[in-house]
Coordinates of C-alpha atoms in Angstrom, one line a residue:
M613 CA 113.7 102.2 112.8
Y614 CA 110.4 103.9 111.0
G615 CA 109.0 104.6 113.7
S616 CA 109.2 105.5 117.0
Y617 CA 110.7 104.3 120.2
T618 CA 109.1 105.9 123.5
G619 CA 110.3 104.8 127.0
L620 CA 108.9 105.3 130.5
K621 CA 110.2 108.4 132.2
A622 CA 110.8 107.4 135.7
G623 CA 110.8 103.6 135.4
A624 CA 106.8 102.9 136.2
T625 CA 106.0 106.3 137.6
A626 CA 103.6 106.5 134.3
G627 CA 102.0 103.3 135.0
T628 CA 101.6 103.5 138.6
A629 CA 99.8 107.0 138.2
A630 CA 97.4 105.5 135.5
V631 CA 96.4 102.9 138.3
L632 CA 95.9 105.8 140.6
L633 CA 93.8 107.7 138.2
L634 CA 91.7 105.0 137.6
L635 CA 91.3 103.5 141.3
A636 CA 90.5 107.5 141.9
G637 CA 87.4 106.9 139.3
C638 CA 88.9 109.1 136.5
S639 CA 88.4 106.3 134.1
S640 CA 86.0 103.9 133.1
S641 CA 85.9 100.5 135.1
G642 CA 83.1 99.1 133.2
D643 CA 81.4 98.3 129.5
G644 CA 80.4 101.7 129.0
D645 CA 81.4 105.3 127.6
G646 CA 83.6 106.1 131.3
G647 CA 82.8 108.5 133.7
G648 CA 81.9 107.5 136.7
K649 CA 81.0 109.1 140.1
G650 CA 82.5 112.5 140.8
A651 CA 84.7 114.9 138.3
P652 CA 83.7 113.6 134.4
A653 CA 87.3 111.8 133.2
E654 CA 89.3 113.8 130.7
V655 CA 89.7 110.5 128.8
E656 CA 87.3 107.9 128.8
Q657 CA 87.7 103.9 127.7
R658 CA 86.2 103.2 124.6
P659 CA 83.3 100.7 124.9
R660 CA 84.8 97.2 125.3
S661 CA 82.2 95.2 122.6
D662 CA 84.1 97.8 120.2
D663 CA 87.8 97.7 121.6
P664 CA 89.1 96.0 124.2
Y665 CA 92.1 98.2 124.9
W666 CA 93.2 100.5 127.4
V667 CA 92.9 104.2 127.0
N668 CA 95.8 105.9 129.0
P669 CA 94.0 108.8 130.7
D670 CA 98.0 110.1 131.0
G671 CA 99.4 109.8 127.8
N672 CA 101.4 112.6 125.6
A673 CA 98.1 113.7 123.9
A674 CA 95.4 113.7 127.0
R675 CA 97.9 116.1 128.5
Q676 CA 98.3 118.2 125.4
A677 CA 94.4 118.2 124.9
A678 CA 94.1 119.3 128.4
S679 CA 96.9 122.1 127.8
Y680 CA 95.2 123.2 124.5
A681 CA 91.7 123.1 126.3
K682 CA 93.2 125.3 129.7
D683 CA 94.6 127.7 127.4
G684 CA 91.4 128.1 125.2
E685 CA 92.3 126.8 122.2
K686 CA 89.6 124.7 121.9
E687 CA 89.6 123.7 118.2
N688 CA 93.2 122.3 118.8
A689 CA 92.2 120.5 121.8
A690 CA 89.1 118.8 119.9
L691 CA 92.0 117.9 117.1
I692 CA 94.5 116.2 119.9
R693 CA 91.4 114.4 121.5
K694 CA 91.1 112.3 118.2
I695 CA 94.2 110.9 119.3
A696 CA 93.9 110.9 123.1
E697 CA 90.7 109.1 123.2
Q698 CA 91.9 105.8 121.7
P699 CA 93.9 103.2 122.9
V700 CA 97.4 103.5 121.7
A701 CA 100.2 101.1 122.3
E702 CA 102.5 101.6 125.4
W703 CA 106.4 101.1 124.0
L704 CA 108.2 99.9 127.4
S705 CA 111.5 101.1 128.5
P706 CA 114.8 99.5 128.8
D707 CA 114.4 100.5 132.4
N708 CA 112.3 98.5 135.4
P709 CA 110.7 96.3 132.8
Q710 CA 108.5 94.8 135.2
E711 CA 107.5 97.9 137.0
A712 CA 106.5 99.4 134.0
A713 CA 104.5 96.3 132.5
K714 CA 102.9 95.8 136.1
G715 CA 101.8 99.2 135.9
F716 CA 100.3 99.3 132.4
T717 CA 98.8 95.8 133.0
E718 CA 97.3 96.6 136.1
A719 CA 95.5 99.9 135.1
A720 CA 94.2 98.6 132.0
E721 CA 92.9 95.5 134.6
Q722 CA 91.2 98.2 136.8
A723 CA 89.4 99.7 133.8
D724 CA 88.6 96.0 132.4
R725 CA 90.4 96.7 129.0
D726 CA 93.6 94.8 128.0
A727 CA 97.0 96.3 128.2
L728 CA 98.8 96.9 124.3
L729 CA 102.3 96.8 125.0
V730 CA 105.4 97.0 122.7
L731 CA 108.8 95.1 123.0
Y732 CA 111.8 97.2 121.4
N733 CA 114.8 96.4 123.1
I734 CA 116.6 93.6 120.7
P735 CA 120.4 93.7 120.4
H736 CA 121.5 96.2 118.0
R737 CA 118.3 97.7 117.4
D738 CA 117.6 99.5 114.1
C739 CA 121.5 98.7 113.2
G740 CA 122.4 102.8 113.9
Q741 CA 119.9 104.8 112.4
F742 CA 117.4 106.8 114.4
S743 CA 116.2 104.3 117.5
K744 CA 119.9 102.8 117.8
G745 CA 120.1 101.0 120.9
G746 CA 118.4 98.1 122.5
A747 CA 119.9 95.9 125.4
A748 CA 123.7 95.1 125.6
D749 CA 123.8 91.6 124.4
G750 CA 121.7 88.1 124.5
D751 CA 121.4 87.4 128.3
A752 CA 120.8 91.0 128.9
Y753 CA 117.9 90.6 126.5
R754 CA 116.8 87.5 128.2
T755 CA 116.9 89.2 131.6
W756 CA 114.9 92.0 130.3
L757 CA 112.4 89.8 128.6
D758 CA 111.4 87.6 132.3
G759 CA 110.8 91.1 134.0
V760 CA 108.6 92.2 131.4
A761 CA 107.1 88.3 131.5
E762 CA 106.7 88.7 135.2
G763 CA 105.2 92.4 135.3
I764 CA 102.4 91.3 132.9
G765 CA 101.8 88.2 135.4
D766 CA 98.2 86.6 134.3
R767 CA 96.7 90.0 133.2
R768 CA 95.1 90.2 129.8
A769 CA 98.2 92.0 127.4
T770 CA 98.7 91.8 123.6
V771 CA 102.1 92.1 123.1
I772 CA 103.9 93.6 119.2
L773 CA 107.2 91.9 119.3
E774 CA 110.0 94.0 118.2
P775 CA 109.1 96.1 115.2
D776 CA 112.0 96.0 112.4
A777 CA 113.8 93.4 114.5
L778 CA 113.0 90.5 111.9
L779 CA 113.1 93.1 108.7
H780 CA 116.8 94.1 109.3
L781 CA 117.9 90.5 109.1
V782 CA 116.2 90.3 105.7
D783 CA 117.6 93.5 103.8
G784 CA 120.8 92.8 105.2
C785 CA 120.9 96.8 107.5
T786 CA 121.8 94.0 110.8
P787 CA 125.3 92.3 110.2
Q788 CA 125.3 88.9 109.4
E789 CA 127.4 88.0 112.8
F790 CA 124.4 88.8 114.5
H791 CA 121.4 86.8 112.7
E792 CA 121.7 83.5 114.4
E793 CA 121.6 85.0 118.0
R794 CA 118.6 87.5 116.9
Y795 CA 116.6 84.4 115.6
D796 CA 116.8 82.8 118.8
L797 CA 116.0 86.0 120.8
L798 CA 113.0 86.3 118.7
K799 CA 111.9 82.4 118.9
G800 CA 112.8 82.6 122.5
A801 CA 111.0 85.9 123.3
V802 CA 107.4 84.1 121.7
E803 CA 107.9 81.2 124.2
R804 CA 108.5 82.9 127.3
L805 CA 106.0 85.5 126.5
K806 CA 103.7 82.5 125.7
Q807 CA 103.9 81.2 129.4
Q808 CA 101.7 84.1 130.9
P809 CA 98.4 82.3 130.6
A810 CA 96.4 86.0 129.0
T811 CA 99.0 87.4 127.1
T812 CA 98.7 87.3 123.0
V813 CA 101.8 88.1 121.0
Y814 CA 102.3 89.1 117.0
V815 CA 105.5 89.1 115.5
D816 CA 106.6 92.2 113.9
A817 CA 106.3 91.4 109.9
G818 CA 107.2 94.7 108.5
N819 CA 104.9 96.4 106.0
A820 CA 103.5 96.4 102.0
G821 CA 106.1 98.7 101.0
W822 CA 109.4 97.0 102.4
Q823 CA 110.1 93.4 101.7
S824 CA 107.5 90.9 99.7
P825 CA 105.9 87.7 101.5
D826 CA 108.3 85.3 99.7
A827 CA 111.3 86.8 101.4
L828 CA 109.8 87.1 104.6
F829 CA 107.8 83.8 105.9
E830 CA 111.3 81.7 105.9
P831 CA 112.5 84.1 108.5
L832 CA 109.2 84.3 110.2
Q833 CA 108.9 80.8 110.9
R834 CA 112.6 80.9 112.2
A835 CA 111.7 83.4 114.6
G836 CA 108.8 81.4 116.4
I837 CA 105.9 82.4 114.1
A838 CA 104.6 78.7 115.2
E839 CA 104.2 79.5 118.4
A840 CA 102.9 83.1 118.4
D841 CA 99.2 84.2 118.3
G842 CA 99.9 85.9 115.0
F843 CA 101.9 88.6 113.3
A844 CA 102.2 92.7 112.7
V845 CA 102.3 94.6 109.7
N846 CA 102.7 98.1 108.8
V847 CA 103.9 99.0 112.3
S848 CA 104.7 102.5 112.3
N849 CA 104.6 102.8 108.3
F850 CA 101.5 104.6 106.1
Q851 CA 100.6 101.8 104.0
T852 CA 97.0 101.7 103.3
T853 CA 94.6 99.5 105.0
A854 CA 93.8 97.9 101.6
A855 CA 97.5 97.3 100.6
S856 CA 98.5 96.1 104.5
T857 CA 95.5 93.6 104.5
E858 CA 96.4 92.3 101.0
F859 CA 100.3 91.6 101.9
G860 CA 98.9 90.0 105.4
K861 CA 97.2 87.7 103.6
Q862 CA 99.5 86.6 101.2
L863 CA 102.0 86.3 103.9
S864 CA 99.8 84.4 106.2
A865 CA 99.0 81.8 103.5
K866 CA 102.8 81.2 103.8
V867 CA 103.1 80.5 107.6
G868 CA 100.2 78.1 108.3
G869 CA 97.1 80.7 108.2
K870 CA 97.9 82.8 110.9
P871 CA 96.0 85.7 111.5
F872 CA 97.6 89.5 111.4
V873 CA 97.0 93.1 113.1
I874 CA 97.6 96.0 111.0
D875 CA 98.6 99.6 112.5
T876 CA 96.0 101.9 111.0
S877 CA 97.3 104.7 113.3
R878 CA 98.8 107.2 110.6
N879 CA 98.0 105.7 106.8
G880 CA 94.9 107.4 106.5
N881 CA 96.2 109.4 103.0
G882 CA 98.6 105.9 102.4
P883 CA 102.2 107.0 102.2
Y884 CA 104.3 109.4 101.1
D885 CA 105.8 109.7 98.1
G886 CA 108.1 113.0 98.0
G887 CA 111.6 113.5 99.1
D888 CA 114.6 111.6 99.4
P889 CA 113.0 107.7 99.0
A890 CA 115.5 106.4 101.7
E891 CA 113.4 108.8 104.3
N892 CA 109.9 109.2 103.5
W893 CA 108.8 107.3 105.7
C894 CA 110.6 109.4 108.1
N895 CA 107.9 112.4 109.4
P896 CA 106.1 112.7 106.0
P897 CA 104.2 115.4 105.6
G898 CA 100.4 115.3 104.5
R899 CA 99.6 112.0 106.5
A900 CA 96.4 111.4 108.4
L901 CA 94.9 109.5 111.2
G902 CA 93.8 106.1 109.9
E903 CA 90.9 103.6 110.9
S904 CA 90.1 103.7 114.7
P905 CA 91.3 100.9 116.9
T906 CA 88.7 98.3 116.3
T907 CA 88.7 94.3 116.6
K908 CA 85.6 94.4 114.4
T909 CA 87.3 94.3 111.1
G910 CA 84.9 92.4 109.0
D911 CA 88.1 90.0 108.1
E912 CA 88.3 86.7 109.8
L913 CA 92.0 86.7 109.0
V914 CA 92.6 90.6 110.3
D915 CA 92.5 90.3 114.6
A916 CA 92.6 94.2 114.8
Y917 CA 93.2 97.4 113.7
L918 CA 95.8 98.6 116.0
W919 CA 97.4 102.3 116.9
I920 CA 100.8 100.6 117.4
K921 CA 102.7 103.8 116.4
R922 CA 101.7 106.3 118.8
P923 CA 100.4 109.4 116.8
G924 CA 101.8 112.5 117.5
E925 CA 105.4 111.0 118.5
S926 CA 108.5 111.5 116.1
D927 CA 109.8 109.2 113.8
G928 CA 113.1 110.7 114.2
D929 CA 115.1 113.9 113.6
C930 CA 114.4 114.8 110.3
K931 CA 112.0 117.1 108.7
G932 CA 112.4 119.4 111.4
G933 CA 111.2 116.8 114.2
P934 CA 112.5 116.2 117.5
K935 CA 114.1 112.8 118.5
A936 CA 112.6 109.4 117.8
G937 CA 109.8 109.0 120.0
D938 CA 109.4 112.9 121.3
W939 CA 106.1 114.0 121.4
W940 CA 106.0 116.8 118.5
P941 CA 102.4 118.5 119.0
E942 CA 102.3 120.4 115.2
Y943 CA 103.1 117.0 113.7
A944 CA 100.0 115.5 115.8
L945 CA 97.6 118.4 114.8
G946 CA 98.5 118.0 111.2
L947 CA 97.5 114.2 111.4
A948 CA 94.1 114.9 113.3
R949 CA 93.2 117.6 110.8
A950 CA 93.8 115.4 107.7
M951 CA 91.7 112.4 109.1
K952 CA 89.2 111.4 107.1

């Protein structure tokens, strides 16, 4: 895809570790700026009134900031904290889905925040590109999805459903023979997740630079948008917030007025128009962090600005970057330096 895949190492270890950190008082459980008794938190929760989503105190950016601080690189540490202090999405691994979803949602619940999760495991994912893979077949996907839903349980979670899955049906990247199954899997995923009492679901719907609302609204309907809470735009991309808002509103008007969320993680300088147009989405230079995550967007159709793509993680092994989803500190520093 035009973004990252970030799995959990050793299954639920990251989520479980975060729970232990929170229970030990290393992150806020209230509505304020965090802290608590004992040693001050390296990374604190943001005020819930500004953004209800959980900040992972053990994420890549938090660890990098701590490493820079330990080495006396104060400027770099401060730059990376611009990322570490914001809630970013957790991309669930194909392995141990129930344990991972449980770990992240429990950690968020302990901090009185909501988990932000990305499901990215559709069969024939990314049609052989940088993030190729996914579940072996439809049945394997349904089993994986059941694990995710059971792991979430009755805790608060917002799920971004399958980046690129719908768009690769529209643009022909995914072979025709898989189209009917994918529509069925997407619609079934919405229905399954909405069985969880506190789960909000947004179906990925591309970005303002790739396909038009006219090409998307019927596929989005087939993918179950009617039962979803809304859709997501600009996931892992760089389109401006203004362009994304206009695109989202045009699409919303065609799907019953559904609200949407915008990924603002790296859109501070807008899209890159240099180099090979076929790869100007992949680790483009000169990009910047965008608006901080918030539910206070000032627009009734825009539910939130979210950091769905995890800033500082590679889009793929292009332009000198590591494989998709790997942490790349030099790129992270560039995004933070360029933030307006």
